[in-house]
Coordinates of C-alpha atoms and ligand atoms in Angstrom, one line a residue:
X1 CA 13.2 2.7 17.3
X2 CA 10.3 0.9 15.2
X3 CA 10.9 -0.2 12.1
X4 CA 8.0 -0.6 9.2
X5 CA 8.0 -2.3 5.9
X6 CA 5.6 -2.5 3.5
X7 CA 6.2 -5.3 0.9
X8 CA 4.2 -5.0 -2.2
X9 CA 4.7 -5.9 -5.1
X10 CA 5.9 -3.7 -6.6
X11 CA 8.5 -1.4 -4.4
X12 CA 9.0 -1.9 -0.4
X13 CA 7.7 1.6 1.2
X14 CA 8.8 1.7 4.8
X15 CA 9.2 4.6 7.7
X16 CA 11.3 5.1 11.0
X17 CA 9.6 5.8 14.4
X18 CA 10.6 6.8 18.2
X19 CA 7.2 6.6 19.9
X20 CA 3.8 4.5 19.4
X21 CA 2.0 7.9 20.3
X22 CA 1.5 8.6 16.5
X23 CA 1.9 9.3 13.1
X24 CA 5.9 11.2 12.8
X25 CA 8.5 9.5 10.5
X26 CA 11.7 10.8 11.8
X27 CA 13.0 8.6 8.0
X28 CA 11.5 6.9 4.9
X29 CA 12.0 6.0 1.7
X30 CA 11.7 3.3 -0.4
X31 CA 13.5 -0.3 -1.7
X32 CA 12.5 -1.5 -5.7
X33 CA 11.2 -5.4 -5.0
X34 CA 12.2 -6.4 -8.0
X35 CA 15.8 -6.3 -7.2
X36 CA 14.9 -8.3 -4.2
X37 CA 18.1 -9.8 -3.1
X38 CA 20.0 -10.3 0.2
X39 CA 23.3 -8.3 -0.6
X40 CA 21.6 -5.1 -2.3
X41 CA 18.6 -5.4 1.8
X42 CA 21.9 -6.1 3.4
X43 CA 23.2 -2.9 1.8
X44 CA 20.2 -0.8 2.0
X45 CA 19.9 -2.3 6.2
X46 CA 23.3 -1.9 7.1
X47 CA 22.5 1.9 5.8
X48 CA 19.4 2.5 8.1
X49 CA 21.0 0.3 10.6
X50 CA 24.3 2.7 10.6
X51 CA 22.5 6.1 10.1
X52 CA 19.9 5.0 13.3
X53 CA 22.5 4.5 15.6
X54 CA 24.8 7.5 14.2
X55 CA 22.2 9.9 14.0
X56 CA 20.0 9.0 16.9
X57 CA 22.2 7.6 19.2
X58 CA 19.2 3.9 19.4
X59 CA 19.3 1.2 17.7
X60 CA 16.3 -0.6 16.0
X61 CA 14.5 -2.9 18.3
X62 CA 11.8 -3.8 16.2
X63 CA 10.6 -4.8 12.8
X64 CA 6.5 -4.7 11.6
X65 CA 6.9 -6.0 7.5
X66 CA 3.3 -6.1 5.9
X67 CA 4.0 -8.2 3.1
X68 CA 1.7 -9.5 0.4
X69 CA 5.0 -11.1 -1.5
X70 CA 4.9 -14.7 -2.3
X71 CA 5.9 -17.2 0.5
X72 CA 9.6 -17.5 -0.4
X73 CA 10.4 -14.0 0.1
X74 CA 8.2 -13.9 3.9
X75 CA 10.9 -16.5 4.6
X76 CA 13.8 -14.8 3.6
X77 CA 12.8 -11.8 4.0
X78 CA 11.8 -12.5 8.4
X79 CA 15.5 -14.8 8.1
X80 CA 17.9 -11.8 6.7
X81 CA 16.2 -9.4 9.6
X82 CA 16.9 -11.8 11.3
X83 CA 20.6 -11.8 10.5
X84 CA 21.3 -8.3 10.1
X85 CA 19.9 -6.2 12.6
X86 CA 19.7 -9.2 15.2
X87 CA 16.1 -8.5 15.5
X88 CA 13.1 -11.5 14.6
X89 CA 10.7 -9.0 12.4
X90 CA 6.8 -9.2 13.1
X91 CA 4.7 -10.3 9.9
X92 CA 1.2 -9.6 10.8
X93 CA -1.5 -11.2 8.2
X94 CA -5.1 -10.2 8.7
X95 CA -7.1 -10.0 11.2
X96 CA -11.2 -11.6 12.1
X97 CA -11.5 -7.9 13.9
X98 CA -9.8 -4.3 14.7
X99 CA -10.3 -2.1 17.9
X100 CA -9.7 1.3 17.2
X101 CA -8.6 3.8 20.3
X102 CA -12.1 5.5 20.2
X103 CA -13.7 2.1 19.6
X104 CA -14.7 1.8 16.4
X105 CA -14.7 -2.3 15.1
X106 CA -13.3 -3.4 11.8
X107 CA -14.9 -6.3 11.5
X108 CA -13.4 -8.4 7.9
X109 CA -15.6 -10.0 6.2
X110 CA -13.4 -12.9 4.1
X111 CA -14.9 -16.5 5.6
X112 CA -10.5 -16.8 5.9
X113 CA -10.0 -13.9 7.6
X114 CA -5.5 -14.4 6.1
X115 CA -6.4 -15.0 2.7
X116 CA -7.4 -10.7 2.4
X117 CA -4.1 -8.6 1.3
X118 CA -2.8 -7.9 4.9
X119 CA -2.4 -4.2 2.5
X120 CA -5.8 -3.9 2.0
X121 CA -6.3 -4.9 6.0
X122 CA -3.5 -2.1 7.7
X123 CA -5.1 0.4 5.4
X124 CA -9.0 -0.3 6.8
X125 CA -6.9 0.0 9.7
X126 CA -5.2 3.4 9.3
X127 CA -8.6 4.2 7.7
X128 CA -10.7 3.2 11.2
X129 CA -8.5 5.9 13.2
X130 CA -8.2 8.7 10.4
X131 CA -12.1 8.0 9.7
X132 CA -15.4 7.8 10.1
X133 CA -17.0 4.9 8.9
X134 CA -18.4 4.5 5.6
X135 CA -15.4 4.9 4.3
X136 CA -13.8 3.1 1.2
X137 CA -10.1 2.8 0.6
X138 CA -8.4 2.6 -2.9
X139 CA -4.8 1.4 -3.1
X140 CA -2.8 2.3 -6.6
X141 CA 0.0 0.1 -6.7
X142 CA 0.7 -3.4 -9.0
X143 CA -2.8 -3.6 -8.3
X144 CA -5.5 -1.3 -7.8
X145 CA -7.9 -2.6 -4.6
X146 CA -11.3 -1.3 -3.8
X147 CA -12.4 -2.0 0.0
X148 CA -15.9 -0.1 1.5
X149 CA -16.2 -0.4 5.1
X150 CA -20.3 0.5 6.5
X151 CA -21.1 2.6 10.0
X152 CA -20.6 -0.7 11.9
X153 CA -17.4 -0.5 11.1
X154 CA -18.7 -3.9 7.8
X155 CA -15.8 -4.3 5.6
X156 CA -18.8 -4.6 2.6
X157 CA -16.0 -5.7 0.5
X158 CA -14.4 -4.6 -2.8
X159 CA -12.8 -5.4 -6.1
X160 CA -9.0 -6.1 -7.3
X161 CA -8.3 -4.8 -10.9
X162 CA -4.6 -5.1 -12.6
X163 CA -2.9 -2.3 -12.3
X164 CA -1.2 0.6 -14.7
X165 CA 1.8 -2.0 -14.7
X166 CA -0.1 -5.5 -14.5
X167 CA -2.5 -4.2 -17.7
X168 CA 0.9 -2.6 -20.0
X169 CA 2.1 -6.4 -19.5
X170 CA -0.7 -8.9 -19.8
X171 CA -0.6 -6.4 -23.1
X172 CA 3.4 -7.5 -24.8
X173 CA 3.3 -10.3 -23.4
X174 CA -0.3 -12.5 -24.2
X175 CA -0.4 -10.9 -28.0
X176 CA 1.2 -10.8 -31.3
X177 CA 2.1 -8.0 -32.3
X178 CA 1.8 -5.6 -29.6
X179 CA 5.8 -5.9 -28.6
X180 CA 7.3 -5.4 -31.5
X181 CA 5.4 -2.5 -32.9
X182 CA 6.4 -0.8 -29.2
X183 CA 10.0 -2.0 -30.1
X184 CA 9.8 -1.3 -34.0
X185 CA 8.0 2.5 -33.7
X186 CA 10.1 3.4 -30.3
X187 CA 10.0 7.1 -31.0
X188 CA 7.3 8.9 -32.7
X189 CA 5.4 10.7 -29.9
X190 CA 1.4 11.3 -29.9
X191 CA 0.7 15.2 -30.6
X192 CA -1.8 14.9 -27.2
X193 CA -1.8 12.7 -24.2
X194 CA -4.2 10.7 -24.5
X195 CA -4.9 9.3 -28.0
X196 CA -1.8 7.7 -29.5
X197 CA -0.2 7.4 -32.7
X198 CA 2.1 4.7 -31.5
X199 CA 2.1 1.1 -29.5
X200 CA 3.8 1.9 -26.6
X201 CA 1.4 5.3 -25.7
X202 CA -1.2 3.8 -27.1
X203 CA -0.9 0.4 -24.3
X204 CA -0.1 3.8 -21.8
X205 CA -3.3 5.6 -22.1
X206 CA -5.3 2.7 -22.8
X207 CA -4.3 1.7 -19.5
X208 CA -4.6 5.0 -17.7
X209 CA -8.1 5.7 -18.8
X210 CA -9.2 1.8 -17.9
X211 CA -8.1 2.3 -13.7
X212 CA -9.8 6.0 -14.4
X213 CA -13.2 5.0 -16.1
X214 CA -13.1 1.9 -13.7
X215 CA -13.1 4.8 -10.0
X216 CA -15.3 7.1 -11.8
X217 CA -18.1 4.1 -12.5
X218 CA -17.0 2.6 -9.3
X219 CA -16.9 6.0 -7.2
X220 CA -20.3 7.0 -8.8
X221 CA -22.3 4.2 -8.4
X222 CA -21.3 3.7 -4.7
X223 CA -22.3 7.1 -4.1
X224 CA -25.4 5.8 -5.3
X225 CA -26.8 3.1 -2.8
X226 CA -25.2 4.6 0.5
X227 CA -23.2 8.1 1.7
X228 CA -19.3 7.6 2.0
X229 CA -17.9 9.6 4.8
X230 CA -14.9 9.8 2.7
X231 CA -12.8 8.4 -0.8
X232 CA -9.2 7.5 0.9
X233 CA -6.9 6.8 -2.1
X234 CA -3.1 5.3 -1.6
X235 CA -0.4 4.1 -3.5
X236 CA 2.3 4.8 -6.4
X237 CA -0.8 5.4 -9.2
X238 CA -2.8 7.4 -6.2
X239 CA -1.5 11.1 -7.8
X240 CA -1.5 10.3 -10.6
X241 CA -4.4 9.3 -10.8
X242 CA -6.2 11.5 -8.5
X243 CA -5.3 13.9 -11.4
X244 CA -6.5 12.7 -14.4
X245 CA -10.3 12.4 -12.4
X246 CA -13.5 14.3 -13.7
X247 CA -13.6 17.3 -10.7
X248 CA -17.2 16.2 -10.0
X249 CA -16.0 12.7 -8.3
X250 CA -12.4 14.5 -7.8
X251 CA -13.6 16.2 -5.2
X252 CA -14.2 12.7 -3.3
X253 CA -11.0 11.9 -2.3
X254 CA -8.9 12.4 -0.1
X255 CA -5.1 11.9 -1.3
X256 CA -2.9 9.7 1.6
X257 CA 1.2 9.1 0.8
X258 CA 1.5 6.1 3.4
X259 CA -2.1 4.7 4.6
X260 CA -0.5 0.8 5.0
X261 CA 2.6 2.0 6.2
X262 CA 0.4 3.6 9.1
X263 CA -2.1 0.7 9.5
X264 CA 1.1 -1.1 10.5
X265 CA 2.2 1.7 13.3
X266 CA -2.0 2.0 14.8
X267 CA -1.9 -2.6 14.4
X268 CA 1.1 -2.3 17.3
X269 CA 0.5 0.5 18.7
X270 CA -3.3 -1.2 20.1
X271 CA -1.6 -4.9 19.9
X272 CA 1.7 -3.7 21.9
X273 CA -1.5 -1.4 24.9
X274 CA -3.5 -4.8 24.2
X275 CA -0.2 -7.2 25.3
X276 CA 0.3 -5.0 28.5
X277 CA -3.1 -4.7 28.8
X278 CA -3.4 -8.5 29.6
X279 CA -0.2 -8.5 31.6
X280 CA -1.5 -6.1 34.6
X281 CA -4.6 -8.2 34.7
X282 CA -2.9 -11.4 34.8
Ligands
ADP301 N1 10.3 5.8 -8.3 C1 9.1 4.6 -8.4 N2 9.9 3.9 -9.0 C2 8.6 2.7 -8.7 N3 7.3 3.1 -9.2 C3 7.0 3.9 -8.4 C4 7.8 5.2 -8.1 N4 7.0 6.1 -8.5 C5 5.9 5.3 -8.8 N5 5.8 5.1 -9.6 C6 4.4 4.1 -9.6 O1 3.5 3.3 -9.0 C7 3.0 2.0 -8.3 C8 3.7 1.0 -7.7 O2 2.8 1.4 -6.3 P1 3.2 1.0 -5.0 O3 1.8 1.3 -4.0 O4 4.7 0.8 -4.6 O5 3.1 -0.7 -5.0 P2 2.7 -1.6 -4.0 O6 2.7 -1.6 -3.2 O7 2.3 -2.8 -5.9 O8 4.6 -2.6 -5.2 C9 4.1 1.4 -9.9 O9 3.6 0.8 -11.1 C10 4.8 3.3 -10.8 O10 3.6 3.6 -11.5
PAZ302 C1 -4.4 -7.7 -4.4 C2 -3.3 -7.6 -4.0 C3 -2.0 -8.5 -4.7 C4 -2.7 -6.1 -4.1 O1 -1.3 -5.4 -3.6 P1 0.0 -5.0 -4.0 O2 -0.6 -4.5 -5.6 O3 0.1 -3.7 -3.0 O4 1.3 -5.4 -4.6 C5 -2.8 -7.9 -2.6 O5 -3.7 -7.5 -2.1 C6 -2.9 -9.0 -1.7 O6 -2.3 -10.6 -2.5 N1 -3.9 -9.6 -1.7 C7 -4.5 -10.7 -1.7 C8 -6.1 -11.4 -2.5 C9 -7.2 -10.4 -2.0 O7 -7.0 -9.5 -0.7 O8 -8.5 -10.8 -1.1
K303 K1 -2.3 -2.2 -4.2

């Protein structure tokens, strides 16, 4: 059984599959990363281990992790999975190049390939398997990232902007009065859902509007520059943001629930096939 985990800066999304033929999750879910501690992870991993043994008469023998949390978390995670499941996890980084099963190429534009967030890379890997370039990938999580891939699979580049929570927390942290006002006027609700008459919602609605404005303008700009085949959106805030886009922009955007986990699956399958072919040729 293969366990795939996507450790973001807010949550860890996971999925279990028993084969490499195609995307077919047997179980999937998420854990809160803010409460990252050995005990909690032990409990969750043990629960997963037992349900695989009990319900599927199988065991977890392969663990793959996409991790953009800090180096310490990578190390702790590595040791912890080894202890709990008895498996050494694989934690890929962004590669210089990827080739899809159809032979389509994806080429990293960063001089130092591994400096590109592995979640961004894996989301593009999945998009390379699922669609034909040129395409764009938007991941609305802790940060909102945009990545654009040209005709020949070349990564043309992208953006990183703060996501909903980060926009709001930076205002609370770096101003003198916002936190105070938010605390001292807590129960008043605004009459509508986009213009606020209290601090808390002024910050919340502002962050949403900023993200929607960014997405509409960047998608519009992309369409002026190139004729994209698809724009794929993923991440914890993607559905909400998609729903707020104006209709002429929304029609271009496809939502995919767990693009990074899908990318991790394709990355693993491609590397497994390569290893098997190399072995056969040696
Ligand atoms: N059950 C949930 N727990 C936490 N965040 C959630 C949940 N459902 C939706 N979200 C939204 O998803 C965002 C995190 O998205 P996600 O893609 O998981 O981020 P990351 O990959 O950076 O950890 C949060 O900022 C929050 O607004
Ligand atoms: C941009 C990110 C913080 C996004 O992380 P997330 O929102 O998924 O938690 C992550 O992809 C990252 O740390 N990237 C490294 C820098 C880069 O991609 O240029
Ligand atoms: K993201």
